[in-house]
Amino acid sequence: MTNIIRRLWVPLMALMAITGMGQMPIFKRYYIADIPGLAWLGQPFTVHWVHYIGAAVLMFIIAWFVTLWVAKQPKLTTSGILRIILLALLVVTGYVRVMKNLPDVHFSPMITMLIDWSHLLFAMLLGIAAVWCVRTGRKAYIEE
Amino acid sequence: MKKSPKKNSSPNTPISRRTFLKVFGAAGATACASSVHPAEAQNSAPKEELMTVLDISKCIGCGECVTACTESNAHKYPTVRKPIPKMFPPRVKVEDWSDKKDVDDRLTPYNWLFIQTAEVEHNGEAHEINIPRRCLHCTNPPCANLCPWGAARKEDTGVVRIHEDICLGGAKCRTVCPWHIPQRQSGAGLYLDLLPRFAGNGTMLKCDRCYDKIAQGEQPACITACPENVQRIGKRSEMIAYAKELAAATNGYIYGLEENGGTNTIYVSPVPFDKLNNAIDKGKGKPHLAPVENSMANEETLTSALIAAPIAGVAAGVLKVLSDARKEKNND
């Protein structure tokens, strides 16, 4: 099962990146949603729901790996630690935003804006870090 | 009540590129500092949200509220820089109301309140009902929840507001609003300083329930200007009780209590709202009066999945660790 989860990681992160970008109304504007099969990317609520569902699957996977890591505590690589920190910040800001979307819970306008922007910022930084790791051969999170 | 740092900002002061980048840079640090608390957690004695009740049997359609709204909020209207940039791709249309500021028979960026008239028959009696229409200020507004940029927000007073200095004019708020109430003015706002042709398209505007007057302890302009006392504003619980009493006393009907999960604007009418909805003009800038399901219901359900998922992940991980340990022991 661990191998299946590993294979799920990249497609899932890609889905989260796409649906995250899709929170901005750009896919309809730039004809992406006109491509057959991608019309859902132009529907704000659908993109939002898919982002939530993807986040739930992602949280299952993260919790799975964290539990395995706690059990054996293998040494992490520096690039792995960097990506884990960015991912943790992304997850925290994501959960805060989910909380804000509940009825009877709201934050001040400034905090709402900062959460939105920091979630976007951490996603971009994680994407950059992931690409950098692939290009420099630092793909592993755990030292062999 | 929690303080809102932007409440007293000048609405027409454009955010500079430097300020924008500074705030963007500070965003991550602020989030890391975990300084986020729900509104109620920040104040031991939170005030209730404010709700308005409109007894539309009283409205004579004089338009005093519309005029008062325009005059009172004129300083919030956007200053348009012309020529307005041509958008890319061409399917993105410029929406310019700056030369049509006098339009008052629909919602526009310069007209946040208008009056719809419905002639209907009910219980053998003819009624002419006038309905002041504006943003309903949902209790869990999809415009604020789905705005990716934080420009649309709900404040502690229950006001749902679009911050004109931050808004890029993508109009997602209008798309997800069940009544499509926010309206766009191109050629104004932050997008002009970012990527004027390629991202954004202006700024979105709608009723902000005179948030600045409310902050000063005053009432919204449309309420004070009304000669017939159509509207009443107060604490949500008190206004709900008042609306229900009014509806019971007049054999009336209520709109807004359940719509979109509840709004902070309630209409009480002597005529059922399905009849009113059939009788009014509907279309761009002219919201309907049909029943509305809770737009955020699925998000509320999916939140449970987001809480359960990591718990399930830990449980599955523990089972895997135990299984591996058992296999290792058997191999020994």
XYZ file of C-alpha atoms in Angstrom:
476
model
C 0.000 0.000 0.000
C 2.898 2.357 0.688
C 3.958 2.088 -2.955
C 0.424 2.868 -4.143
C 0.358 5.921 -1.895
C 3.766 7.024 -3.216
C 2.455 6.747 -6.781
C -0.605 8.782 -5.797
C 1.496 11.643 -4.411
C 2.475 13.476 -7.616
C -0.944 13.250 -9.366
C -2.635 14.340 -6.157
C -0.329 17.304 -5.642
C -0.899 18.239 -9.308
C -4.661 18.096 -8.748
C -4.336 20.277 -5.667
C -2.206 22.781 -7.598
C -4.687 22.890 -10.473
C -7.764 23.220 -8.274
C -5.895 25.705 -6.106
C -5.156 27.845 -9.150
C -8.752 27.271 -10.203
C -9.912 29.198 -7.142
C -8.982 32.195 -9.256
C -11.380 32.543 -12.181
C -8.707 32.010 -14.816
C -9.545 28.678 -16.446
C -12.736 29.945 -18.037
C -11.095 33.232 -18.986
C -8.202 31.482 -20.741
C -10.341 28.846 -22.528
C -8.977 25.937 -20.447
C -12.509 25.099 -19.309
C -13.549 24.939 -22.979
C -11.393 21.836 -23.483
C -13.669 18.774 -23.507
C -13.609 17.126 -20.075
C -12.316 20.241 -18.323
C -15.554 22.233 -18.143
C -15.658 21.570 -14.396
C -12.609 23.812 -13.984
C -14.840 26.748 -14.906
C -17.389 25.940 -12.201
C -16.336 27.626 -8.943
C -18.191 25.363 -6.531
C -17.062 22.148 -8.265
C -13.420 23.267 -8.208
C -13.830 24.141 -4.536
C -15.334 20.745 -3.670
C -12.616 18.867 -5.595
C -9.975 20.897 -3.726
C -11.590 19.865 -0.426
C -11.790 16.192 -1.445
C -8.181 16.230 -2.678
C -7.139 17.841 0.606
C -8.864 15.049 2.561
C -7.007 12.368 0.555
C -3.773 14.332 0.996
C -4.315 14.517 4.755
C -4.855 10.750 4.884
C -1.568 10.198 3.052
C 0.366 12.718 5.142
C -0.947 11.175 8.379
C -0.004 7.715 7.059
C 3.573 8.753 6.268
C 3.958 10.705 9.518
C 2.896 7.616 11.485
C 5.396 5.415 9.616
C 8.117 8.019 10.149
C 7.376 8.266 13.892
C 7.598 4.469 14.179
C 11.053 4.226 12.588
C 12.317 7.832 12.586
C 14.616 7.579 9.555
C 16.883 10.590 8.980
C 15.400 13.244 6.699
C 17.318 14.995 3.930
C 17.712 18.792 4.052
C 15.566 19.234 0.943
C 13.023 16.872 2.509
C 12.877 18.988 5.669
C 12.425 22.147 3.574
C 9.525 20.618 1.630
C 7.955 19.191 4.779
C 8.012 22.634 6.432
C 6.415 24.251 3.382
C 3.839 21.473 3.201
C 3.047 21.880 6.905
C 2.523 25.625 6.450
C 0.324 24.936 3.444
C -1.729 22.435 5.438
C -2.097 24.751 8.445
C -3.226 27.722 6.354
C -5.555 25.422 4.406
C -7.210 24.165 7.568
C -7.584 27.705 8.887
C -9.307 28.685 5.630
C -11.605 25.665 5.912
C -12.500 26.751 9.449
C -13.304 30.216 8.173
C -15.737 28.754 5.657
C -17.888 27.281 8.413
C -20.999 29.168 9.470
C -20.595 31.228 12.647
C -16.794 31.279 12.264
C -15.126 34.244 10.683
C -11.878 36.121 11.031
C -11.059 39.758 10.706
C -10.793 40.989 7.111
C -7.016 41.432 7.402
C -6.443 37.931 8.780
C -8.700 36.454 6.081
C -6.649 38.158 3.404
C -3.344 37.121 4.976
C -4.480 33.505 5.195
C -5.536 33.504 1.545
C -2.304 35.078 0.391
C -0.018 32.983 2.602
C -1.731 29.749 1.455
C -1.084 30.823 -2.126
C 2.503 31.833 -1.287
C 3.343 28.521 0.427
C 1.840 26.577 -2.482
C 4.024 28.497 -4.927
C 7.140 28.018 -2.770
C 6.447 24.294 -2.415
C 6.016 24.022 -6.174
C 9.305 25.831 -6.753
C 11.060 23.640 -4.154
C 9.637 20.463 -5.733
C 10.807 21.476 -9.226
C 14.235 22.442 -7.846
C 14.539 19.058 -6.100
C 13.662 17.176 -9.283
C 16.102 19.202 -11.385
C 18.987 18.813 -8.920
C 18.386 15.160 -8.131
C 17.359 15.832 -4.519
C 14.088 13.938 -4.821
C 14.417 11.821 -1.679
C 12.852 12.917 1.601
C 14.688 10.221 3.576
C 18.425 9.587 3.581
C 19.220 6.182 2.097
C -16.333 43.333 19.007
C -13.102 42.508 17.231
C -11.406 45.439 15.582
C -11.066 45.486 11.841
C -7.788 47.082 10.815
C -9.086 48.222 7.444
C -12.438 49.559 8.615
C -11.435 53.183 8.638
C -9.277 53.149 5.560
C -10.141 55.595 2.882
C -12.140 53.631 0.341
C -10.734 55.454 -2.632
C -7.088 55.343 -1.638
C -5.529 52.877 -4.062
C -3.135 50.343 -2.576
C 0.366 50.981 -3.906
C 2.451 48.284 -5.543
C 4.974 48.573 -2.682
C 2.265 48.197 -0.020
C 0.828 45.253 -1.917
C 4.183 43.466 -2.033
C 4.901 44.286 1.615
C 1.573 42.861 2.717
C 2.075 39.808 0.520
C 5.499 39.269 2.072
C 4.134 39.636 5.565
C 1.381 37.144 4.874
C 3.505 34.063 5.395
C 5.104 35.370 8.563
C 1.750 36.241 10.033
C 0.343 32.836 9.247
C 3.381 31.181 10.824
C 2.839 33.185 13.973
C -0.509 31.401 14.377
C -2.188 34.636 15.282
C -5.480 33.479 13.870
C -8.456 33.256 16.128
C -12.124 32.989 15.347
C -13.948 36.227 15.945
C -15.619 34.929 19.050
C -12.354 33.763 20.558
C -10.968 37.287 20.338
C -13.628 38.817 22.463
C -15.145 37.456 25.610
C -18.391 39.335 25.022
C -19.050 39.270 21.280
C -21.817 41.410 19.945
C -24.523 39.866 17.830
C -24.600 40.390 14.100
C -26.982 43.060 12.889
C -29.986 42.156 10.795
C -32.414 44.307 8.866
C -36.099 43.483 8.479
C -38.059 45.027 5.615
C -41.822 45.206 5.981
C -42.480 45.527 2.278
C -46.219 46.043 2.777
C -45.236 49.576 3.870
C -43.002 50.435 0.905
C -44.577 53.040 -1.409
C -41.725 52.931 -3.917
C -40.857 56.616 -3.441
C -37.147 55.952 -4.027
C -35.935 58.009 -1.060
C -33.796 55.062 0.046
C -32.241 54.772 -3.412
C -31.323 58.463 -3.457
C -29.997 58.356 0.093
C -27.886 55.290 -0.719
C -26.372 56.979 -3.778
C -25.608 60.210 -1.933
C -24.298 58.534 1.186
C -22.018 56.123 -0.650
C -20.865 58.378 -3.504
C -17.434 58.724 -1.890
C -16.968 54.936 -2.182
C -17.590 54.763 -5.921
C -14.518 53.975 -8.001
C -12.528 56.512 -9.908
C -12.170 55.122 -13.404
C -8.908 55.584 -15.290
C -9.595 55.954 -19.000
C -8.942 54.636 -21.528
C -9.851 51.346 -19.874
C -7.308 48.694 -20.953
C -8.472 46.301 -23.649
C -8.676 42.892 -22.070
C -6.895 39.739 -23.137
C -8.279 37.372 -24.260
C -11.055 39.175 -26.160
C -13.773 37.075 -24.514
C -13.194 39.132 -21.341
C -15.485 42.105 -21.702
C -14.941 45.481 -20.141
C -17.878 46.503 -17.970
C -18.055 50.274 -17.777
C -20.876 51.980 -15.902
C -19.030 55.240 -15.323
C -21.138 57.027 -17.954
C -24.352 55.421 -16.722
C -24.275 56.433 -13.087
C -27.910 57.540 -13.195
C -29.287 54.066 -13.933
C -31.502 53.229 -10.963
C -33.755 50.432 -12.203
C -31.215 47.698 -11.549
C -28.075 47.041 -9.508
C -24.963 48.657 -10.958
C -21.533 49.524 -9.530
C -23.008 52.979 -8.845
C -26.462 51.858 -7.691
C -26.431 49.381 -4.828
C -30.163 49.531 -4.117
C -33.171 49.675 -6.397
C -36.887 49.086 -6.079
C -38.742 46.302 -7.854
C -42.495 46.501 -8.212
C -44.781 43.487 -8.441
C -48.486 43.555 -9.189
C -50.035 40.362 -7.860
C -53.328 38.938 -6.756
C -53.560 37.061 -3.498
C -56.665 35.768 -1.713
C -58.833 37.617 -4.225
C -57.150 40.933 -3.513
C -54.915 42.949 -5.844
C -51.591 44.034 -4.378
C -48.920 46.365 -5.665
C -45.801 45.457 -3.745
C -42.594 47.499 -3.863
C -39.441 45.671 -2.871
C -36.158 47.455 -2.111
C -33.448 45.148 -3.478
C -29.819 45.061 -2.433
C -27.286 42.588 -1.013
C -28.876 40.338 1.622
C -25.655 39.938 3.644
C -25.684 36.143 4.025
C -24.673 34.686 7.373
C -22.197 32.369 5.596
C -21.593 34.237 2.359
C -20.269 32.228 -0.599
C -18.889 35.444 -2.130
C -16.579 35.870 0.864
C -15.794 32.172 1.238
C -14.910 31.569 -2.398
C -13.094 34.833 -3.066
C -9.533 33.561 -3.599
C -8.025 36.890 -2.778
C -9.606 37.908 0.510
C -11.247 40.966 -1.012
C -14.793 39.865 -0.118
C -15.214 39.545 3.621
C -17.780 39.279 6.324
C -17.345 41.613 9.260
C -18.394 41.132 12.875
C -21.413 43.360 12.372
C -22.729 40.865 9.815
C -21.831 43.224 6.974
C -20.544 41.403 3.904
C -18.187 43.780 2.205
C -15.934 43.825 -0.838
C -12.759 45.755 -0.209
C -12.372 47.913 -3.281
C -8.626 48.462 -2.770
C -7.897 44.734 -2.897
C -10.507 43.442 -5.359
C -9.194 42.440 -8.782
C -12.649 42.296 -10.354
C -12.639 38.639 -11.323
C -16.380 38.625 -10.561
C -16.298 35.201 -8.925
C -18.343 36.732 -6.103
C -21.076 37.551 -8.608
C -20.961 34.037 -10.085
C -21.307 32.272 -6.734
C -23.831 34.704 -5.247
C -27.247 33.018 -5.528
C -28.684 36.401 -6.543
C -25.665 37.563 -8.623
C -25.679 40.857 -6.738
C -22.105 42.309 -6.905
C -21.521 44.398 -10.016
C -18.254 45.099 -11.831
C -16.675 48.381 -12.842
C -13.690 47.970 -15.136
C -10.853 50.476 -15.288
C -10.544 50.842 -11.527
C -8.789 49.027 -8.742
C -5.624 47.085 -8.062
C -5.496 45.188 -11.365
C -4.427 48.352 -13.161
C -1.167 48.248 -11.174
C -0.580 44.511 -11.672
C -1.405 42.915 -15.021
C -4.103 45.206 -16.431
C -4.755 43.219 -19.590
C -4.160 39.683 -18.340
C -5.457 39.403 -14.779
C -8.474 40.993 -13.154
C -10.945 43.343 -14.776
C -11.819 46.087 -12.317
C -13.461 46.124 -8.960
C -16.702 44.618 -7.676
C -19.191 46.786 -5.835
C -22.324 46.181 -3.855
C -24.203 47.326 -0.764
C -21.906 47.362 2.265
C -24.825 48.285 4.531
C -23.118 51.612 5.260
C -20.456 49.854 7.350
C -18.829 53.206 8.070
C -22.040 54.636 9.521
C -22.606 51.468 11.558
C -19.063 51.769 12.933
C -20.031 55.243 14.180
C -23.179 53.880 15.819
C -25.429 55.288 13.095
C -27.974 53.519 10.905
C -27.602 52.841 7.171
C -28.713 55.733 4.944
C -31.558 53.768 3.349
C -33.138 53.210 6.771
C -32.934 56.769 8.059
C -34.173 58.241 4.757
C -37.281 56.059 4.509
C -40.452 58.105 5.210
C -42.516 54.942 5.773
C -40.212 53.173 8.227
C -40.063 50.126 5.975
C -36.798 48.895 7.482
C -35.717 48.127 10.989
C -32.198 47.150 12.045
C -31.073 45.447 15.249
C -29.558 42.362 16.807
C -30.181 39.261 14.735
C -32.120 37.381 17.431
C -34.365 40.382 18.130
C -34.999 41.030 14.453
C -35.900 37.393 13.788
C -38.414 37.554 16.639
C -39.806 40.837 15.275
C -40.099 39.448 11.730
C -41.901 36.337 12.937
C -44.291 38.389 15.047
C -44.945 40.699 12.119
C -45.559 37.778 9.771
C -47.879 36.111 12.280
C -49.840 39.319 12.893
C -50.313 40.040 9.189
C -50.621 36.486 7.870
C -47.455 37.391 6.039
C -44.554 35.520 4.491
C -40.838 35.673 5.220
C -37.927 35.602 2.776
C -34.296 35.395 3.886
C -34.520 33.387 7.064
C -33.667 30.098 5.345
C -32.345 31.316 1.996
C -28.717 30.384 1.363
C -28.487 29.069 4.927
C -29.805 32.344 6.338
C -29.236 36.003 5.561
C -29.047 39.157 7.631
C -31.786 40.765 5.552
C -35.320 39.507 5.920
C -38.326 40.536 3.866
C -41.812 40.251 5.336
C -44.580 40.372 2.743
C -48.367 40.060 2.730
C -48.025 38.040 -0.499
C -46.178 34.720 -0.973
C -42.719 35.176 -2.431
C -43.259 32.716 -5.266
C -45.988 35.039 -6.574
C -43.694 38.050 -6.182
C -40.879 36.179 -7.899
C -43.128 35.416 -10.853
C -44.209 39.054 -11.082
C -40.854 40.857 -10.952
C -38.376 41.472 -13.757
C -35.360 39.203 -13.455
C -32.023 39.214 -15.212
C -28.726 41.050 -15.050
C -28.696 43.315 -12.002
C -32.248 42.263 -11.143
C -32.170 39.512 -8.499
C -34.869 36.878 -8.164
C -36.899 36.038 -5.083
C -36.937 32.244 -5.488
C -36.014 29.838 -2.658
C -32.241 29.315 -2.336
C -30.507 26.247 -0.950
C -27.461 26.689 1.302
C -24.583 27.223 -1.160
C -21.990 26.232 1.444
C -23.704 23.010 2.574
C -21.268 20.717 0.727
C -18.270 22.527 2.185
C -19.731 21.993 5.657
C -20.067 18.257 4.970
C -16.591 18.008 3.443
C -15.099 19.673 6.506
C -16.011 16.499 8.426
C -14.019 14.508 5.860
C -11.068 16.838 6.341
C -11.171 16.191 10.087
C -11.628 12.433 9.724
C -8.979 11.923 7.012
C -5.825 12.433 9.153
C -7.337 10.338 11.944
C -7.952 7.532 9.444
C -4.418 7.998 8.091
C -2.899 7.591 11.549
C -5.051 4.521 12.217
C -4.021 2.947 8.900
C -0.390 3.836 9.588
C -0.493 2.199 13.030
C -1.995 -0.963 11.525
C 0.793 -0.990 8.917
C 3.490 -0.571 11.598
C 1.973 -3.385 13.696
C 1.648 -5.623 10.647
C 5.297 -4.996 9.672
C 6.410 -5.722 13.233
C 4.431 -9.003 13.282
C 5.942 -10.065 9.924
C 9.428 -9.249 11.192
C 8.829 -11.292 14.362
C 7.559 -14.283 12.356
C 10.623 -14.118 10.095
C 12.864 -14.215 13.171
